[in-house]
Amino acid sequence: VQLQASGGGLVQPGGSLRLSCAVSGSIFSINHMGWYRQAPGKQRELVATITSGGSSNYADSVKGRFTISRDNAKDMLYLQMNMLKPEDTAVYYCNAEIVGWYPREPVDYWGQGTQVTVSS
């Protein structure tokens, strides 16, 4: 199983970016998914999570600006980021709890990260 994040880049304050995370491999089901970020010198922090049923949760710092979504048919996870601020600058990682065919147990997987830089 692999998670491949993409969509990062350099954007000016107030701009937008859309991150994508593609899940591939032998998958029975995907439980919760999420986006995390890590800025230089800081610990990795939760940005947003979404359940298999579509219920979402956001960090206070991104509420009203970021939207997490998933396409269960395509095994994709997205993060629409609007009104970006310099403090959003970080490496963004996608995460998913995935159940394989055998053994039929949930395992936590991480993508490789994609850099988001918000600067004028």
JSON list of C-alpha atoms in Angstrom, two decimals:
[
{"chain": "A", "resi": 1, "resn": "VAL", "atom": "CA", "xyz": [0.00, 0.00, 0.00]},
{"chain": "A", "resi": 2, "resn": "GLN", "atom": "CA", "xyz": [1.25, 3.47, -0.89]},
{"chain": "A", "resi": 3, "resn": "LEU", "atom": "CA", "xyz": [0.01, 7.00, -0.36]},
{"chain": "A", "resi": 4, "resn": "GLN", "atom": "CA", "xyz": [1.18, 9.61, -2.89]},
{"chain": "A", "resi": 5, "resn": "ALA", "atom": "CA", "xyz": [0.61, 13.26, -2.02]},
{"chain": "A", "resi": 6, "resn": "SER", "atom": "CA", "xyz": [0.77, 16.01, -4.62]},
{"chain": "A", "resi": 7, "resn": "GLY", "atom": "CA", "xyz": [-0.35, 19.56, -5.29]},
{"chain": "A", "resi": 8, "resn": "GLY", "atom": "CA", "xyz": [1.97, 21.56, -3.09]},
{"chain": "A", "resi": 9, "resn": "GLY", "atom": "CA", "xyz": [3.83, 24.64, -4.25]},
{"chain": "A", "resi": 10, "resn": "LEU", "atom": "CA", "xyz": [4.52, 28.32, -3.74]},
{"chain": "A", "resi": 11, "resn": "VAL", "atom": "CA", "xyz": [1.53, 30.61, -3.39]},
{"chain": "A", "resi": 12, "resn": "GLN", "atom": "CA", "xyz": [1.01, 34.19, -2.29]},
{"chain": "A", "resi": 13, "resn": "PRO", "atom": "CA", "xyz": [-0.87, 35.03, 0.90]},
{"chain": "A", "resi": 14, "resn": "GLY", "atom": "CA", "xyz": [-4.59, 34.88, 0.24]},
{"chain": "A", "resi": 15, "resn": "GLY", "atom": "CA", "xyz": [-4.14, 32.35, -2.52]},
{"chain": "A", "resi": 16, "resn": "SER", "atom": "CA", "xyz": [-5.40, 28.80, -2.87]},
{"chain": "A", "resi": 17, "resn": "LEU", "atom": "CA", "xyz": [-4.00, 25.33, -3.39]},
{"chain": "A", "resi": 18, "resn": "ARG", "atom": "CA", "xyz": [-5.56, 21.90, -3.69]},
{"chain": "A", "resi": 19, "resn": "LEU", "atom": "CA", "xyz": [-3.66, 18.92, -2.34]},
{"chain": "A", "resi": 20, "resn": "SER", "atom": "CA", "xyz": [-4.38, 15.39, -3.50]},
{"chain": "A", "resi": 21, "resn": "CYS", "atom": "CA", "xyz": [-3.44, 12.03, -2.04]},
{"chain": "A", "resi": 22, "resn": "ALA", "atom": "CA", "xyz": [-3.73, 8.86, -4.09]},
{"chain": "A", "resi": 23, "resn": "VAL", "atom": "CA", "xyz": [-3.96, 5.50, -2.33]},
{"chain": "A", "resi": 24, "resn": "SER", "atom": "CA", "xyz": [-2.75, 2.46, -4.23]},
{"chain": "A", "resi": 25, "resn": "GLY", "atom": "CA", "xyz": [-2.19, -1.20, -3.51]},
{"chain": "A", "resi": 26, "resn": "SER", "atom": "CA", "xyz": [-4.17, -4.18, -2.28]},
{"chain": "A", "resi": 27, "resn": "ILE", "atom": "CA", "xyz": [-6.93, -2.58, -0.20]},
{"chain": "A", "resi": 28, "resn": "PHE", "atom": "CA", "xyz": [-10.00, -4.09, 1.41]},
{"chain": "A", "resi": 29, "resn": "SER", "atom": "CA", "xyz": [-11.23, -0.82, 2.88]},
{"chain": "A", "resi": 30, "resn": "ILE", "atom": "CA", "xyz": [-10.08, 2.63, 4.00]},
{"chain": "A", "resi": 31, "resn": "ASN", "atom": "CA", "xyz": [-11.22, 3.90, 7.36]},
{"chain": "A", "resi": 32, "resn": "HIS", "atom": "CA", "xyz": [-10.41, 7.42, 8.46]},
{"chain": "A", "resi": 33, "resn": "MET", "atom": "CA", "xyz": [-8.10, 9.64, 6.41]},
{"chain": "A", "resi": 34, "resn": "GLY", "atom": "CA", "xyz": [-6.42, 12.91, 7.23]},
{"chain": "A", "resi": 35, "resn": "TRP", "atom": "CA", "xyz": [-3.96, 15.64, 6.50]},
{"chain": "A", "resi": 36, "resn": "TYR", "atom": "CA", "xyz": [-1.18, 16.67, 8.86]},
{"chain": "A", "resi": 37, "resn": "ARG", "atom": "CA", "xyz": [1.54, 19.26, 8.52]},
{"chain": "A", "resi": 38, "resn": "GLN", "atom": "CA", "xyz": [4.96, 19.95, 9.92]},
{"chain": "A", "resi": 39, "resn": "ALA", "atom": "CA", "xyz": [6.61, 23.34, 9.84]},
{"chain": "A", "resi": 40, "resn": "PRO", "atom": "CA", "xyz": [10.39, 23.74, 10.32]},
{"chain": "A", "resi": 41, "resn": "GLY", "atom": "CA", "xyz": [11.31, 23.32, 13.96]},
{"chain": "A", "resi": 42, "resn": "LYS", "atom": "CA", "xyz": [7.80, 22.29, 14.96]},
{"chain": "A", "resi": 43, "resn": "GLN", "atom": "CA", "xyz": [6.03, 19.04, 15.66]},
{"chain": "A", "resi": 44, "resn": "ARG", "atom": "CA", "xyz": [3.69, 17.47, 13.16]},
{"chain": "A", "resi": 45, "resn": "GLU", "atom": "CA", "xyz": [0.14, 18.66, 13.76]},
{"chain": "A", "resi": 46, "resn": "LEU", "atom": "CA", "xyz": [-3.30, 17.63, 12.64]},
{"chain": "A", "resi": 47, "resn": "VAL", "atom": "CA", "xyz": [-4.89, 19.75, 9.92]},
{"chain": "A", "resi": 48, "resn": "ALA", "atom": "CA", "xyz": [-8.09, 17.85, 9.13]},
{"chain": "A", "resi": 49, "resn": "THR", "atom": "CA", "xyz": [-9.54, 14.36, 9.23]},
{"chain": "A", "resi": 50, "resn": "ILE", "atom": "CA", "xyz": [-12.46, 12.67, 7.52]},
{"chain": "A", "resi": 51, "resn": "THR", "atom": "CA", "xyz": [-14.22, 9.40, 8.28]},
{"chain": "A", "resi": 52, "resn": "SER", "atom": "CA", "xyz": [-15.28, 6.81, 5.73]},
{"chain": "A", "resi": 53, "resn": "GLY", "atom": "CA", "xyz": [-18.79, 8.24, 6.03]},
{"chain": "A", "resi": 54, "resn": "GLY", "atom": "CA", "xyz": [-17.65, 11.77, 5.27]},
{"chain": "A", "resi": 55, "resn": "SER", "atom": "CA", "xyz": [-17.65, 13.36, 8.72]},
{"chain": "A", "resi": 56, "resn": "SER", "atom": "CA", "xyz": [-14.82, 15.88, 9.00]},
{"chain": "A", "resi": 57, "resn": "ASN", "atom": "CA", "xyz": [-12.85, 17.54, 11.75]},
{"chain": "A", "resi": 58, "resn": "TYR", "atom": "CA", "xyz": [-10.52, 20.56, 11.48]},
{"chain": "A", "resi": 59, "resn": "ALA", "atom": "CA", "xyz": [-7.82, 22.25, 13.48]},
{"chain": "A", "resi": 60, "resn": "ASP", "atom": "CA", "xyz": [-9.04, 25.60, 14.77]},
{"chain": "A", "resi": 61, "resn": "SER", "atom": "CA", "xyz": [-6.34, 27.37, 12.77]},
{"chain": "A", "resi": 62, "resn": "VAL", "atom": "CA", "xyz": [-7.77, 26.22, 9.42]},
{"chain": "A", "resi": 63, "resn": "LYS", "atom": "CA", "xyz": [-11.52, 26.18, 10.09]},
{"chain": "A", "resi": 64, "resn": "GLY", "atom": "CA", "xyz": [-13.41, 28.15, 7.48]},
{"chain": "A", "resi": 65, "resn": "ARG", "atom": "CA", "xyz": [-10.43, 28.18, 5.11]},
{"chain": "A", "resi": 66, "resn": "PHE", "atom": "CA", "xyz": [-9.62, 24.53, 4.40]},
{"chain": "A", "resi": 67, "resn": "THR", "atom": "CA", "xyz": [-11.95, 21.77, 3.21]},
{"chain": "A", "resi": 68, "resn": "ILE", "atom": "CA", "xyz": [-11.13, 18.07, 3.37]},
{"chain": "A", "resi": 69, "resn": "SER", "atom": "CA", "xyz": [-12.87, 15.61, 1.07]},
{"chain": "A", "resi": 70, "resn": "ARG", "atom": "CA", "xyz": [-12.46, 12.10, -0.25]},
{"chain": "A", "resi": 71, "resn": "ASP", "atom": "CA", "xyz": [-13.54, 10.07, -3.24]},
{"chain": "A", "resi": 72, "resn": "ASN", "atom": "CA", "xyz": [-14.10, 6.53, -2.00]},
{"chain": "A", "resi": 73, "resn": "ALA", "atom": "CA", "xyz": [-14.57, 5.15, -5.50]},
{"chain": "A", "resi": 74, "resn": "LYS", "atom": "CA", "xyz": [-11.15, 6.42, -6.56]},
{"chain": "A", "resi": 75, "resn": "ASP", "atom": "CA", "xyz": [-9.34, 5.98, -3.22]},
{"chain": "A", "resi": 76, "resn": "MET", "atom": "CA", "xyz": [-8.43, 9.66, -3.23]},
{"chain": "A", "resi": 77, "resn": "LEU", "atom": "CA", "xyz": [-8.13, 12.27, -0.49]},
{"chain": "A", "resi": 78, "resn": "TYR", "atom": "CA", "xyz": [-8.16, 16.03, -1.08]},
{"chain": "A", "resi": 79, "resn": "LEU", "atom": "CA", "xyz": [-7.49, 19.22, 0.83]},
{"chain": "A", "resi": 80, "resn": "GLN", "atom": "CA", "xyz": [-8.77, 22.48, -0.64]},
{"chain": "A", "resi": 81, "resn": "MET", "atom": "CA", "xyz": [-6.85, 25.32, 0.98]},
{"chain": "A", "resi": 82, "resn": "ASN", "atom": "CA", "xyz": [-8.15, 28.87, 0.57]},
{"chain": "A", "resi": 83, "resn": "MET", "atom": "CA", "xyz": [-7.11, 32.20, 2.07]},
{"chain": "A", "resi": 84, "resn": "LEU", "atom": "CA", "xyz": [-3.65, 30.81, 2.71]},
{"chain": "A", "resi": 85, "resn": "LYS", "atom": "CA", "xyz": [-1.44, 32.52, 5.28]},
{"chain": "A", "resi": 86, "resn": "PRO", "atom": "CA", "xyz": [2.35, 32.48, 5.75]},
{"chain": "A", "resi": 87, "resn": "GLU", "atom": "CA", "xyz": [1.82, 30.41, 8.89]},
{"chain": "A", "resi": 88, "resn": "ASP", "atom": "CA", "xyz": [0.34, 27.64, 6.74]},
{"chain": "A", "resi": 89, "resn": "THR", "atom": "CA", "xyz": [3.81, 27.05, 5.31]},
{"chain": "A", "resi": 90, "resn": "ALA", "atom": "CA", "xyz": [4.77, 23.45, 6.06]},
{"chain": "A", "resi": 91, "resn": "VAL", "atom": "CA", "xyz": [5.21, 19.99, 4.61]},
{"chain": "A", "resi": 92, "resn": "TYR", "atom": "CA", "xyz": [1.77, 18.43, 4.34]},
{"chain": "A", "resi": 93, "resn": "TYR", "atom": "CA", "xyz": [1.35, 14.71, 4.86]},
{"chain": "A", "resi": 94, "resn": "CYS", "atom": "CA", "xyz": [-1.63, 12.52, 4.07]},
{"chain": "A", "resi": 95, "resn": "ASN", "atom": "CA", "xyz": [-2.58, 9.68, 6.38]},
{"chain": "A", "resi": 96, "resn": "ALA", "atom": "CA", "xyz": [-4.98, 6.79, 6.11]},
{"chain": "A", "resi": 97, "resn": "GLU", "atom": "CA", "xyz": [-6.01, 3.81, 8.18]},
{"chain": "A", "resi": 98, "resn": "ILE", "atom": "CA", "xyz": [-6.24, 0.97, 5.69]},
{"chain": "A", "resi": 99, "resn": "VAL", "atom": "CA", "xyz": [-7.48, -2.58, 6.02]},
{"chain": "A", "resi": 100, "resn": "GLY", "atom": "CA", "xyz": [-5.77, -5.05, 3.72]},
{"chain": "A", "resi": 101, "resn": "TRP", "atom": "CA", "xyz": [-7.17, -8.29, 2.39]},
{"chain": "A", "resi": 102, "resn": "TYR", "atom": "CA", "xyz": [-4.91, -10.41, 4.58]},
{"chain": "A", "resi": 103, "resn": "PRO", "atom": "CA", "xyz": [-4.52, -10.04, 7.38]},
{"chain": "A", "resi": 104, "resn": "ARG", "atom": "CA", "xyz": [-7.83, -8.19, 7.71]},
{"chain": "A", "resi": 105, "resn": "GLU", "atom": "CA", "xyz": [-6.47, -5.65, 10.17]},
{"chain": "A", "resi": 106, "resn": "PRO", "atom": "CA", "xyz": [-6.22, -1.83, 10.09]},
{"chain": "A", "resi": 107, "resn": "VAL", "atom": "CA", "xyz": [-2.78, -0.34, 9.52]},
{"chain": "A", "resi": 108, "resn": "ASP", "atom": "CA", "xyz": [-1.78, 3.33, 9.58]},
{"chain": "A", "resi": 109, "resn": "TYR", "atom": "CA", "xyz": [-0.06, 4.61, 6.42]},
{"chain": "A", "resi": 110, "resn": "TRP", "atom": "CA", "xyz": [1.61, 7.94, 5.60]},
{"chain": "A", "resi": 111, "resn": "GLY", "atom": "CA", "xyz": [2.36, 9.67, 2.34]},
{"chain": "A", "resi": 112, "resn": "GLN", "atom": "CA", "xyz": [5.75, 11.19, 1.56]},
{"chain": "A", "resi": 113, "resn": "GLY", "atom": "CA", "xyz": [4.71, 14.81, 2.10]},
{"chain": "A", "resi": 114, "resn": "THR", "atom": "CA", "xyz": [4.29, 17.78, -0.20]},
{"chain": "A", "resi": 115, "resn": "GLN", "atom": "CA", "xyz": [5.74, 21.24, 0.49]},
{"chain": "A", "resi": 116, "resn": "VAL", "atom": "CA", "xyz": [3.39, 24.21, 0.76]},
{"chain": "A", "resi": 117, "resn": "THR", "atom": "CA", "xyz": [5.02, 27.63, 0.92]},
{"chain": "A", "resi": 118, "resn": "VAL", "atom": "CA", "xyz": [2.95, 30.77, 1.41]},
{"chain": "A", "resi": 119, "resn": "SER", "atom": "CA", "xyz": [5.00, 33.85, 0.73]},
{"chain": "A", "resi": 120, "resn": "SER", "atom": "CA", "xyz": [4.91, 37.11, -1.18]}
]
